[in-house]
Amino acid sequence: MLPLLGKTKTMILTYSSSFITHLLALPPTSASTSTRPVSSLLHRSPQGFFGSILRYKLRGYCSSRVNRGEFMASNIKVVQNPDSISYLNQREAAEVDEILMGPLGFSVDQLMELAGLSVATAIAEVYNLKDYNRVLTICGPGNNGGDGLVVARHLYHFGYKPFVCYPKRTAKPLYTGLVTQLESLGIPFLSVDDLPMNLSEDFNILVDAMFGFSFHGTPRAPFDDLIQRLVNLQNYNEINKKPSVIASIDIPSGWHVEEGDTNGDGIKPDMLVSLTAPKLCAKKFCGSHHFLGGRFVPPSIVDKFNLHLPSYPGSCMCVRIGKAPQIDISSMRENYISPEFREEEVDPDPFLQFQKWFDDVMAAGLKEPNAMALCTAGKDGKPSSRMVLLKGFDKDGFVWYTNYGSRKAKDLSENANASLLFYWDGLNRQVRIEGSVQKVSEEESEHYFHSRPRGSQIGAIASKQSTVIPGRDFLHQEYKDLEAKFSDGALIPKPEYWGGHPGCMIGYVIFLKKVDGKSDVWLHDYHSLHHHYKIPKF
Ligand SMILES: NC(=O)C1=CN([C@@H]2O[C@H](COP(=O)(O)OP(=O)(O)OC[C@H]3O[C@@H](n4cnc5c(N)ncnc54)[C@H](O)[C@@H]3O)[C@@H](O)[C@H]2O)[C@H](O)CC1
Ligand SMILES: [K+]
């Protein structure tokens, strides 16, 4: 590697005291001048718009994943518009059940297991473990109650803390088995009397598994009382800082299966997971999250009942019906909790400090800790960023590799100044590295090139970055030809347009966010402390 350039000789401590909003305005000629409304661009999951981009561990909603061209196991007519999906009446719902468990050879245990798993996955998609840990599943006397018992078990394995209220038990082996399974996991069973009047005092999620499509009339005791407690939740939630949520399985309990909440005084679930196909009452569902579960419907049922339903993406057990709710991005906040950051513990050698933090990231098991944003600007001064992978660092700099024909390489040939940014979510840390960049030696590039898998070496030759090609097939053909050419295992020559740049540091900034700092020099910015520390001489 090449020696360091432009070392700084000063120590600067900076504190962030103001909140600056930058609006990135794109010129009207930009490719991004779409006619799409801003709201559609901001569409996001409750975990956060940024979460979907930056957080490796977070999953998006099943329904938000692109599922064009996916393999479809059944001939369900794919629809995404909730107005055009099929709804079953009560008789049809019962008939589907009978056909599945009659001529189609399913057992109730099987269907209940799949139904319960799909409900648990839908809950986990929407309600994160951290904020919605305590789950009370209220189970009724029929199969809807059985689904609830299965949900409790799966949520336990997903890391939630489930509790079960099952006041009218059924003596059949299927149900006693489900109870035994939960008891063996230490899941508490609570009587109605054990429950607080205000359920949100003790629970974050209330799973409503009281009644499904066989419900008739008005609820009898003790479910009348339990349903009323779910209704009352709304009043408590208005004064609660952190409201609890209701997730109903198949039917919001107490609702008319076809007509819905006829008097308007029934429960108002936040989530509804319809099983097999939504029942007519689901048309009246106004909560934020409507999912479809029970991924076991064979083509014969789809045809017989002329079902139009959303398709399940990939291997998902549930799929969202309709759009995810819009969230006000400005209201998104994260509480940053991390060990106290002490300036005296910062190593004066930024490389050693970087190594320490990199070790922390490795120990924490974060995915792709060497992913970093590289920001460059060519002679026109317009910056552009992209993620690249760090391939090594030492006293000479931080090394990554790229194709010399890429935009970043072109920018760097015109302007050697660049910045790198590592963001380590989970540790609440980021490292900013700014400096001038030089190409690594041909020898070093050569060495790294040949250490890559042969497929990557061929890919590097096939794709001359930032050049216009006739189409994707052209790339595939190039790749195939090269694969054939080097199929004898011969050394693949490194193309001369491919190599590395060591980024040489002139500055090193450590930025840490904390909730509960003791130091009086730290300034508060909403709920967090932002501490910028620029490492002195090195
Ligand atoms: N094919 C599928 O989609 C599957 C769905 N499953 C789930 O099963 C229910 C339907 O189950 P079922 O046992 O037929 O009925 P319910 O759970 O709705 O409850 C019947 C139970 O409730 C009693 N009851 C009826 N009305 C009242 C009332 N007014 N007051 C008190 N009690 C009442 C009745 O006597 C029975 O004991 C479906 O919705 C899905 O959730 C399967 O798990 C898998 C296949
Ligand atoms: K229910």
Coordinates of C-alpha atoms and ligand atoms in Angstrom, one line a residue:
M1 CA 0.0 0.0 0.0
L2 CA 1.0 3.6 -0.4
P3 CA 2.0 5.9 2.4
L4 CA -0.4 8.2 4.2
L5 CA -1.2 11.5 2.7
G6 CA -2.4 14.7 4.3
K7 CA -2.2 13.8 8.0
T8 CA -3.9 16.2 10.3
K9 CA -2.1 17.5 13.3
T10 CA -4.8 19.0 15.4
M11 CA -7.3 17.7 17.9
I12 CA -10.8 18.9 17.5
L13 CA -13.7 18.2 19.7
T14 CA -17.1 19.1 18.2
Y15 CA -20.5 18.9 19.7
S16 CA -23.7 18.9 17.8
S17 CA -26.0 21.5 19.1
S18 CA -28.3 22.3 16.3
F19 CA -30.6 20.3 14.1
I20 CA -30.1 21.0 10.4
T21 CA -32.4 19.8 7.8
H22 CA -30.9 19.3 4.3
L23 CA -33.2 18.9 1.4
L24 CA -31.6 17.1 -1.5
A25 CA -33.2 18.7 -4.6
L26 CA -32.9 16.9 -7.8
P27 CA -32.8 18.8 -11.1
P28 CA -36.0 18.5 -13.2
T29 CA -34.0 16.6 -15.8
S30 CA -33.1 13.9 -13.4
A31 CA -34.3 10.4 -14.0
S32 CA -36.1 10.6 -10.6
T33 CA -38.6 13.2 -11.8
S34 CA -41.3 10.6 -11.6
T35 CA -44.9 11.5 -11.4
R36 CA -45.4 9.2 -8.4
P37 CA -46.7 11.1 -5.4
V38 CA -44.2 11.7 -2.6
S39 CA -46.4 9.6 -0.3
S40 CA -45.8 6.5 -2.4
L41 CA -42.1 7.0 -2.2
L42 CA -42.3 7.2 1.6
H43 CA -44.3 4.1 2.0
R44 CA -42.7 2.1 4.7
S45 CA -43.0 -0.6 7.3
P46 CA -43.5 0.4 10.9
Q47 CA -39.9 -0.6 11.5
G48 CA -38.9 2.4 9.6
F49 CA -38.1 3.7 6.1
F50 CA -34.4 3.7 6.9
G51 CA -34.8 0.3 8.5
S52 CA -35.7 -1.2 5.2
I53 CA -32.4 0.1 3.8
L54 CA -29.9 0.1 6.5
R55 CA -30.9 -2.6 9.0
Y56 CA -29.7 -5.9 7.9
K57 CA -31.7 -7.9 10.5
L58 CA -35.0 -6.4 9.7
R59 CA -37.4 -8.1 7.4
G60 CA -39.8 -6.3 5.2
Y61 CA -43.4 -7.2 5.0
C62 CA -44.0 -10.2 2.8
S63 CA -46.3 -8.2 0.7
S64 CA -43.8 -5.5 0.1
R65 CA -41.4 -7.8 -1.5
V66 CA -41.3 -7.9 -5.3
N67 CA -42.9 -11.1 -6.3
R68 CA -43.1 -10.9 -10.1
G69 CA -42.4 -14.1 -11.8
E70 CA -42.4 -16.1 -8.6
F71 CA -43.4 -19.8 -8.6
M72 CA -47.0 -20.1 -7.8
A73 CA -48.0 -23.4 -6.2
S74 CA -51.7 -23.0 -6.9
N75 CA -53.8 -21.2 -9.5
I76 CA -54.9 -18.4 -7.3
K77 CA -55.8 -15.4 -9.4
V78 CA -53.3 -12.8 -8.2
V79 CA -54.8 -9.5 -7.0
Q80 CA -53.4 -6.8 -4.9
N81 CA -56.3 -4.4 -4.9
P82 CA -58.4 -5.2 -1.8
D83 CA -61.6 -4.2 -3.6
S84 CA -61.2 -7.1 -6.1
I85 CA -60.4 -9.9 -3.7
S86 CA -62.9 -12.7 -2.9
Y87 CA -64.8 -12.8 0.4
L88 CA -66.5 -16.0 1.7
N89 CA -69.9 -16.1 3.4
Q90 CA -70.3 -18.2 6.5
R91 CA -71.7 -21.2 4.7
E92 CA -68.9 -21.2 2.1
A93 CA -66.2 -20.9 4.8
A94 CA -67.6 -24.0 6.5
E95 CA -67.8 -25.8 3.2
V96 CA -64.2 -25.1 2.4
D97 CA -63.3 -26.6 5.8
E98 CA -65.4 -29.7 5.1
I99 CA -63.8 -30.2 1.7
L100 CA -60.3 -29.8 3.0
M101 CA -60.9 -32.2 5.8
G102 CA -63.0 -34.6 3.8
P103 CA -62.2 -35.4 0.2
L104 CA -58.9 -33.5 0.2
G105 CA -57.5 -35.6 3.0
F106 CA -56.3 -32.9 5.4
S107 CA -56.5 -33.3 9.2
V108 CA -57.6 -30.5 11.5
D109 CA -54.3 -30.6 13.3
Q110 CA -52.4 -29.9 10.1
L111 CA -54.6 -27.0 9.1
M112 CA -54.6 -25.5 12.6
E113 CA -50.8 -25.7 12.7
L114 CA -50.4 -23.9 9.4
A115 CA -53.1 -21.4 10.3
G116 CA -51.5 -20.7 13.6
L117 CA -48.0 -20.4 12.1
S118 CA -49.2 -17.9 9.5
V119 CA -50.8 -15.8 12.2
A120 CA -47.7 -15.8 14.3
T121 CA -45.5 -14.8 11.3
A122 CA -47.9 -11.9 10.5
I123 CA -47.7 -10.7 14.1
A124 CA -43.9 -10.9 14.0
E125 CA -43.8 -9.0 10.7
V126 CA -45.6 -6.1 12.2
Y127 CA -44.9 -6.0 15.9
N128 CA -41.3 -6.1 16.9
L129 CA -40.1 -8.2 19.8
K130 CA -38.6 -5.3 21.7
D131 CA -41.7 -3.1 21.9
Y132 CA -44.4 -5.8 21.8
N133 CA -42.9 -8.6 24.0
R134 CA -45.8 -9.6 26.2
V135 CA -48.6 -11.3 24.3
L136 CA -51.9 -12.5 25.8
T137 CA -53.8 -15.0 23.6
I138 CA -57.4 -15.3 24.5
C139 CA -58.7 -18.6 23.2
G140 CA -62.3 -19.6 22.6
P141 CA -63.9 -23.1 22.7
G142 CA -63.6 -24.0 19.0
N143 CA -60.9 -24.2 16.3
N144 CA -60.3 -20.5 16.4
G145 CA -59.2 -21.0 20.0
G146 CA -57.0 -23.9 18.8
D147 CA -55.4 -21.6 16.3
G148 CA -54.7 -19.3 19.3
L149 CA -52.9 -22.0 21.2
V150 CA -50.7 -22.7 18.2
V151 CA -49.9 -19.0 17.8
A152 CA -48.8 -18.8 21.4
R153 CA -46.4 -21.7 20.9
H154 CA -44.8 -20.2 17.7
L155 CA -44.6 -16.7 19.3
Y156 CA -42.7 -18.3 22.2
H157 CA -40.2 -19.8 19.7
F158 CA -39.9 -16.4 18.0
G159 CA -38.8 -14.9 21.3
Y160 CA -42.0 -13.3 22.6
K161 CA -43.4 -13.9 26.1
P162 CA -46.9 -15.4 25.6
F163 CA -49.6 -15.9 28.2
V164 CA -52.8 -17.8 27.5
C165 CA -56.4 -17.3 28.8
Y166 CA -58.4 -20.4 27.8
P167 CA -61.5 -20.5 30.0
K168 CA -63.6 -23.1 28.1
R169 CA -61.4 -26.0 27.3
T170 CA -62.2 -28.8 25.0
A171 CA -61.4 -32.3 26.1
K172 CA -60.4 -33.6 22.7
P173 CA -56.8 -34.9 22.3
L174 CA -55.9 -32.2 19.8
Y175 CA -56.6 -29.5 22.4
T176 CA -55.2 -31.3 25.4
G177 CA -52.0 -31.9 23.4
L178 CA -51.7 -28.2 22.5
V179 CA -52.2 -27.3 26.2
T180 CA -49.5 -29.8 27.2
Q181 CA -47.1 -28.4 24.7
L182 CA -47.6 -24.9 26.0
E183 CA -47.3 -26.0 29.7
S184 CA -44.1 -27.8 28.9
L185 CA -42.7 -24.5 27.6
G186 CA -43.6 -22.8 30.9
I187 CA -46.2 -20.6 29.3
P188 CA -48.6 -19.3 32.0
F189 CA -52.3 -20.0 31.7
L190 CA -54.3 -17.2 33.3
S191 CA -58.0 -17.4 34.4
V192 CA -60.3 -14.5 33.5
D193 CA -60.1 -13.4 37.2
D194 CA -56.3 -13.2 37.0
L195 CA -56.5 -10.6 34.2
P196 CA -56.5 -6.9 34.9
M197 CA -59.5 -4.9 33.8
N198 CA -57.1 -2.8 31.8
L199 CA -55.4 -5.4 29.7
S200 CA -52.8 -2.9 28.4
E201 CA -51.3 -2.7 31.9
D202 CA -49.8 -6.2 31.4
F203 CA -49.8 -6.9 27.7
N204 CA -48.5 -5.4 24.5
I205 CA -50.4 -7.6 22.1
L206 CA -53.8 -9.2 22.6
V207 CA -54.4 -12.1 20.3
D208 CA -58.1 -12.5 19.8
A209 CA -58.7 -16.2 19.2
M210 CA -62.2 -16.4 20.7
F211 CA -64.5 -17.0 17.8
G212 CA -64.0 -17.7 14.1
F213 CA -66.4 -18.3 11.3
S214 CA -68.8 -20.5 13.3
F215 CA -69.8 -17.7 15.7
H216 CA -73.6 -17.0 16.0
G217 CA -75.7 -14.6 18.0
T218 CA -74.2 -12.7 20.9
P219 CA -71.2 -13.8 22.9
R220 CA -72.0 -15.8 26.1
A221 CA -70.0 -15.7 29.4
P222 CA -67.2 -15.5 30.0
F223 CA -66.4 -14.3 26.5
D224 CA -68.8 -11.3 26.7
D225 CA -66.7 -9.9 29.5
L226 CA -63.4 -10.7 27.7
I227 CA -64.7 -9.0 24.5
Q228 CA -65.8 -6.0 26.6
R229 CA -62.3 -5.7 28.0
L230 CA -60.9 -5.6 24.4
V231 CA -63.5 -2.9 23.6
N232 CA -62.5 -0.9 26.6
L233 CA -58.8 -1.1 25.6
Q234 CA -59.5 1.8 23.2
N235 CA -60.3 4.1 26.1
Y236 CA -57.2 3.1 28.0
N237 CA -55.1 3.4 24.9
E238 CA -56.1 7.0 24.5
I239 CA -54.3 7.8 27.7
N240 CA -51.5 5.2 27.4
K241 CA -48.1 6.3 26.2
K242 CA -47.6 2.9 24.6
P243 CA -50.9 1.5 23.5
S244 CA -51.4 -2.2 23.2
V245 CA -52.7 -3.8 20.0
I246 CA -55.4 -6.4 19.2
A247 CA -54.7 -9.0 16.5
S248 CA -57.8 -11.0 15.6
I249 CA -57.6 -14.4 14.0
D250 CA -59.9 -14.9 11.1
I251 CA -62.9 -13.0 12.5
P252 CA -62.9 -10.1 15.0
S253 CA -64.6 -11.9 17.9
G254 CA -68.2 -10.8 18.5
W255 CA -68.6 -9.4 15.0
H256 CA -71.2 -10.9 12.7
V257 CA -69.3 -13.2 10.4
E258 CA -70.9 -11.6 7.3
E259 CA -72.0 -8.2 8.4
G260 CA -69.2 -7.2 10.8
D261 CA -69.6 -4.9 13.7
T262 CA -73.3 -4.2 13.2
N263 CA -73.8 -1.9 16.3
G264 CA -70.5 -0.2 16.0
D265 CA -69.7 -1.1 19.7
G266 CA -67.6 -4.2 19.0
I267 CA -63.8 -4.7 19.1
K268 CA -61.7 -2.7 16.7
P269 CA -58.6 -4.8 16.0
D270 CA -55.4 -3.3 14.7
M271 CA -54.6 -6.5 12.8
L272 CA -56.8 -9.1 11.2
V273 CA -55.4 -12.3 9.8
S274 CA -58.0 -13.9 7.5
L275 CA -57.5 -17.6 7.0
T276 CA -57.9 -19.4 3.6
A277 CA -59.9 -16.4 2.3
P278 CA -61.3 -13.3 4.0
K279 CA -64.9 -13.7 5.3
L280 CA -67.5 -11.0 4.4
C281 CA -67.1 -9.2 7.7
A282 CA -63.5 -8.4 6.7
K283 CA -64.8 -5.8 4.3
K284 CA -65.6 -3.7 7.4
F285 CA -62.2 -4.1 8.9
C286 CA -60.6 -0.6 9.3
G287 CA -57.4 -1.5 11.2
S288 CA -53.9 -1.0 9.8
H289 CA -52.9 -4.5 9.1
H290 CA -55.0 -7.0 7.1
F291 CA -53.1 -10.2 6.3
L292 CA -54.1 -13.5 4.6
G293 CA -52.8 -16.7 6.1
G294 CA -53.4 -20.4 5.8
R295 CA -51.2 -21.3 2.8
F296 CA -52.7 -24.6 2.1
V297 CA -55.5 -23.9 -0.4
P298 CA -55.2 -26.3 -3.3
P299 CA -56.3 -25.3 -6.9
S300 CA -59.5 -27.3 -6.8
I301 CA -60.8 -25.1 -4.0
V302 CA -59.6 -21.9 -5.8
D303 CA -61.6 -23.0 -8.8
K304 CA -64.7 -24.2 -7.0
F305 CA -65.0 -20.9 -5.1
N306 CA -63.6 -18.7 -7.8
L307 CA -61.1 -17.3 -5.4
H308 CA -59.2 -14.1 -6.2
L309 CA -56.5 -13.6 -3.6
P310 CA -53.1 -12.0 -3.3
S311 CA -50.2 -14.4 -4.0
Y312 CA -47.8 -15.5 -1.2
P313 CA -44.3 -14.2 -2.0
G314 CA -41.5 -16.8 -1.9
S315 CA -41.9 -19.0 1.1
C316 CA -43.9 -16.6 3.2
M317 CA -46.7 -18.0 5.4
C318 CA -48.7 -14.8 5.1
V319 CA -49.3 -12.0 2.7
R320 CA -50.6 -8.5 3.3
I321 CA -54.0 -7.6 1.8
G322 CA -53.9 -4.0 0.7
K323 CA -51.3 -1.4 1.4
A324 CA -49.2 -1.0 4.5
P325 CA -50.1 2.1 6.5
Q326 CA -48.3 5.3 5.8
I327 CA -46.2 6.5 8.6
D328 CA -45.1 10.0 9.4
I329 CA -41.3 9.8 9.0
S330 CA -40.7 12.9 11.1
S331 CA -42.2 11.0 14.1
M332 CA -39.8 8.2 13.9
R333 CA -37.4 8.0 16.8
E334 CA -35.0 5.5 18.1
N335 CA -33.7 5.3 21.7
Y336 CA -30.0 4.8 21.5
I337 CA -28.7 2.7 24.3
S338 CA -25.0 1.8 24.4
P339 CA -22.1 1.8 26.8
E340 CA -20.9 5.2 27.9
F341 CA -18.4 6.7 25.4
R342 CA -15.3 8.1 27.1
E343 CA -12.9 10.2 25.3
E344 CA -10.0 9.0 27.5
E345 CA -10.6 5.5 26.2
V346 CA -10.2 6.5 22.6
D347 CA -6.9 5.3 21.2
P348 CA -4.8 8.1 19.9
D349 CA -3.9 5.9 16.9
P350 CA -7.1 5.9 14.8
F351 CA -6.1 2.6 13.2
L352 CA -6.0 0.9 16.5
Q353 CA -9.2 2.5 17.5
F354 CA -10.8 1.4 14.3
Q355 CA -9.5 -2.1 14.9
K356 CA -11.1 -2.1 18.4
W357 CA -14.4 -1.1 17.1
F358 CA -14.2 -3.5 14.2
D359 CA -13.5 -6.3 16.8
D360 CA -16.6 -5.1 18.7
V361 CA -18.7 -5.4 15.5
M362 CA -17.4 -8.8 14.8
A363 CA -18.1 -9.9 18.4
A364 CA -21.7 -8.6 18.0
G365 CA -22.1 -10.7 14.9
L366 CA -23.4 -7.8 12.7
K367 CA -23.8 -8.7 9.0
E368 CA -21.3 -7.3 6.6
P369 CA -19.4 -5.0 9.0
N370 CA -17.0 -4.2 6.2
A371 CA -19.7 -2.6 4.1
M372 CA -19.0 1.1 3.8
A373 CA -20.4 4.1 1.9
L374 CA -17.9 5.6 -0.4
C375 CA -18.5 9.1 -1.4
T376 CA -16.7 10.6 -4.4
A377 CA -17.0 13.8 -6.5
G378 CA -15.5 14.3 -10.0
K379 CA -14.3 17.6 -11.4
D380 CA -17.9 18.9 -11.5
G381 CA -17.9 18.7 -7.7
K382 CA -21.2 16.7 -7.6
P383 CA -20.9 14.0 -4.9
S384 CA -22.2 10.5 -5.3
S385 CA -22.2 7.6 -2.8
R386 CA -22.5 3.9 -3.0
M387 CA -21.8 0.9 -0.8
V388 CA -18.5 -0.9 -1.3
L389 CA -16.7 -3.5 0.8
L390 CA -13.5 -2.8 2.8
K391 CA -10.9 -5.3 1.8
G392 CA -8.2 -4.4 4.3
F393 CA -6.6 -1.6 6.3
D394 CA -3.3 -0.8 7.9
K395 CA -1.2 2.2 8.5
D396 CA -1.2 3.0 4.8
G397 CA -5.0 3.3 4.5
F398 CA -8.3 1.6 3.9
V399 CA -8.5 -0.5 0.7
W400 CA -11.4 -1.4 -1.5
Y401 CA -11.4 -2.7 -5.1
T402 CA -13.3 -1.5 -8.1
N403 CA -13.3 -1.4 -11.8
Y404 CA -11.3 1.5 -13.1
G405 CA -14.0 2.2 -15.6
S406 CA -16.7 2.7 -12.9
R407 CA -18.1 6.1 -12.1
K408 CA -16.3 6.1 -8.7
A409 CA -12.9 5.4 -10.4
K410 CA -13.6 8.2 -12.9
D411 CA -14.4 10.6 -10.1
L412 CA -11.3 9.7 -8.3
S413 CA -9.1 10.2 -11.3
E414 CA -10.4 13.7 -11.5
N415 CA -10.6 14.4 -7.8
A416 CA -8.7 12.2 -5.4
N417 CA -10.6 13.4 -2.3
A418 CA -13.1 10.9 -1.0
S419 CA -14.9 9.9 2.2
L420 CA -15.8 6.6 3.7
L421 CA -18.6 5.9 6.2
F422 CA -19.2 2.8 8.2
Y423 CA -22.5 2.6 10.1
W424 CA -22.8 -0.2 12.6
D425 CA -26.4 -0.4 13.7
G426 CA -26.9 -2.2 17.0
L427 CA -23.7 -0.6 18.4
N428 CA -24.9 2.9 17.6
R429 CA -21.6 3.7 16.1
Q430 CA -20.4 5.2 12.9
V431 CA -16.9 6.0 11.6
R432 CA -16.2 8.6 9.0
I433 CA -12.9 8.6 7.1
E434 CA -11.9 11.4 4.9
G435 CA -8.8 11.6 2.8
S436 CA -7.2 11.4 -0.6
V437 CA -7.1 8.2 -2.5
Q438 CA -4.5 6.5 -4.6
K439 CA -4.4 3.3 -6.6
V440 CA -2.8 0.4 -4.9
S441 CA 0.1 -1.2 -6.7
E442 CA -0.5 -3.4 -9.6
E443 CA 1.0 -6.3 -7.6
E444 CA -1.4 -5.9 -4.8
S445 CA -4.4 -5.6 -7.1
E446 CA -3.2 -8.8 -8.9
H447 CA -2.8 -10.6 -5.6
Y448 CA -6.4 -9.7 -4.5
F449 CA -7.9 -10.4 -7.9
H450 CA -6.7 -13.9 -7.9
S451 CA -7.8 -14.5 -4.3
R452 CA -11.5 -14.0 -5.4
P453 CA -13.7 -16.9 -6.4
R454 CA -13.2 -17.8 -10.1
G455 CA -16.9 -16.8 -10.8
S456 CA -16.2 -13.3 -9.4
Q457 CA -13.0 -13.0 -11.5
I458 CA -14.9 -13.9 -14.7
G459 CA -17.7 -11.5 -13.7
A460 CA -15.1 -8.7 -13.4
I461 CA -14.0 -9.3 -16.9
A462 CA -17.5 -9.7 -18.3
S463 CA -18.8 -6.5 -16.7
K464 CA -17.0 -3.4 -17.8
Q465 CA -18.7 -1.1 -15.3
S466 CA -20.5 2.0 -16.4
T467 CA -20.3 1.1 -20.1
V468 CA -23.5 0.8 -22.2
I469 CA -24.3 -2.8 -23.2
P470 CA -27.1 -4.0 -25.5
G471 CA -28.9 -5.8 -22.7
R472 CA -28.6 -8.2 -19.8
D473 CA -28.4 -11.2 -22.2
F474 CA -25.2 -9.8 -23.6
L475 CA -23.7 -9.9 -20.1
H476 CA -24.9 -13.5 -19.6
Q477 CA -23.4 -14.5 -23.0
E478 CA -20.1 -12.8 -22.2
Y479 CA -20.0 -14.6 -18.9
K480 CA -20.7 -18.0 -20.5
D481 CA -18.1 -17.5 -23.1
L482 CA -15.5 -16.6 -20.5
E483 CA -16.5 -19.5 -18.3
A484 CA -16.0 -21.9 -21.2
K485 CA -12.7 -20.3 -22.1
F486 CA -11.3 -20.8 -18.5
S487 CA -13.0 -24.1 -17.8
D488 CA -9.6 -25.9 -17.8
G489 CA -8.7 -24.1 -14.6
A490 CA -6.2 -21.8 -16.2
L491 CA -5.2 -18.6 -14.5
I492 CA -7.7 -15.9 -15.3
P493 CA -5.8 -12.7 -16.1
K494 CA -6.7 -9.6 -14.2
P495 CA -8.1 -7.0 -16.6
E496 CA -6.0 -3.9 -16.5
Y497 CA -9.0 -1.8 -15.8
W498 CA -9.6 -3.5 -12.4
G499 CA -7.8 -2.6 -9.2
G500 CA -7.9 -1.0 -5.7
H501 CA -7.7 2.4 -4.1
P502 CA -6.2 2.8 -0.7
G503 CA -8.1 5.6 1.0
C504 CA -5.5 7.5 3.0
M505 CA -6.7 9.2 6.1
I506 CA -6.4 12.8 6.9
G507 CA -9.2 12.8 9.5
Y508 CA -11.0 10.3 11.7
V509 CA -14.2 11.1 13.3
I510 CA -16.0 9.0 15.9
F511 CA -19.6 9.7 16.4
L512 CA -21.6 8.1 19.2
K513 CA -25.1 8.3 20.3
K514 CA -26.2 7.6 23.9
V515 CA -29.3 8.0 25.9
D516 CA -28.0 8.3 29.4
G517 CA -24.7 10.0 29.3
K518 CA -23.3 11.6 32.5
S519 CA -20.9 14.0 31.0
D520 CA -22.1 17.6 31.2
V521 CA -20.3 18.6 28.0
W522 CA -22.6 16.4 25.9
L523 CA -25.5 18.2 24.4
H524 CA -29.0 16.7 24.1
D525 CA -30.6 16.3 20.8
Y526 CA -34.1 15.0 21.5
H527 CA -33.7 11.7 23.3
S528 CA -30.1 11.0 22.4
L529 CA -26.7 12.5 22.9
H530 CA -24.5 13.0 19.9
H531 CA -20.9 13.1 20.5
H532 CA -18.5 13.9 17.7
Y533 CA -14.9 13.3 18.4
K534 CA -12.1 14.0 16.0
I535 CA -9.0 12.0 16.7
P536 CA -5.9 14.2 17.2
K537 CA -2.4 13.9 15.8
F538 CA -1.5 10.6 14.3
Ligands
LIG1 N1 -60.2 -23.8 6.7 C1 -59.7 -22.9 7.5 O1 -59.5 -21.7 7.2 C2 -59.4 -23.3 8.9 C3 -59.7 -22.5 9.9 N2 -59.5 -22.8 11.2 C4 -60.1 -22.0 12.2 O2 -61.3 -22.5 12.7 C5 -62.2 -21.5 12.8 C6 -63.6 -22.1 12.8 O3 -63.6 -23.0 13.8 P1 -65.0 -23.6 14.4 O4 -64.5 -24.6 15.4 O5 -65.8 -24.1 13.3 O6 -65.7 -22.4 15.1 P2 -65.3 -21.2 16.1 O7 -63.9 -21.3 16.5 O8 -65.7 -20.0 15.4 O9 -66.1 -21.4 17.4 C7 -67.1 -22.3 17.5 C8 -67.4 -22.5 19.0 O10 -67.9 -21.3 19.6 C9 -69.1 -21.6 20.2 N3 -70.0 -20.4 20.0 C10 -70.6 -20.1 18.8 N4 -71.3 -18.9 19.0 C11 -71.2 -18.6 20.3 C12 -71.7 -17.5 21.1 N5 -72.5 -16.7 20.7 N6 -71.3 -17.5 22.4 C13 -70.5 -18.4 23.0 N7 -70.0 -19.5 22.2 C14 -70.3 -19.5 20.9 C15 -69.6 -22.8 19.5 O11 -70.5 -23.5 20.4 C16 -68.3 -23.6 19.3 O12 -67.9 -24.2 20.5 C17 -61.9 -20.6 11.7 O13 -62.4 -19.3 11.9 C18 -60.4 -20.6 11.8 O14 -59.9 -19.7 12.9 C19 -58.8 -24.1 11.5 O15 -58.0 -23.9 12.6 C20 -58.0 -24.6 10.4 C21 -58.7 -24.6 9.1
K2 K -61.1 -14.3 16.4

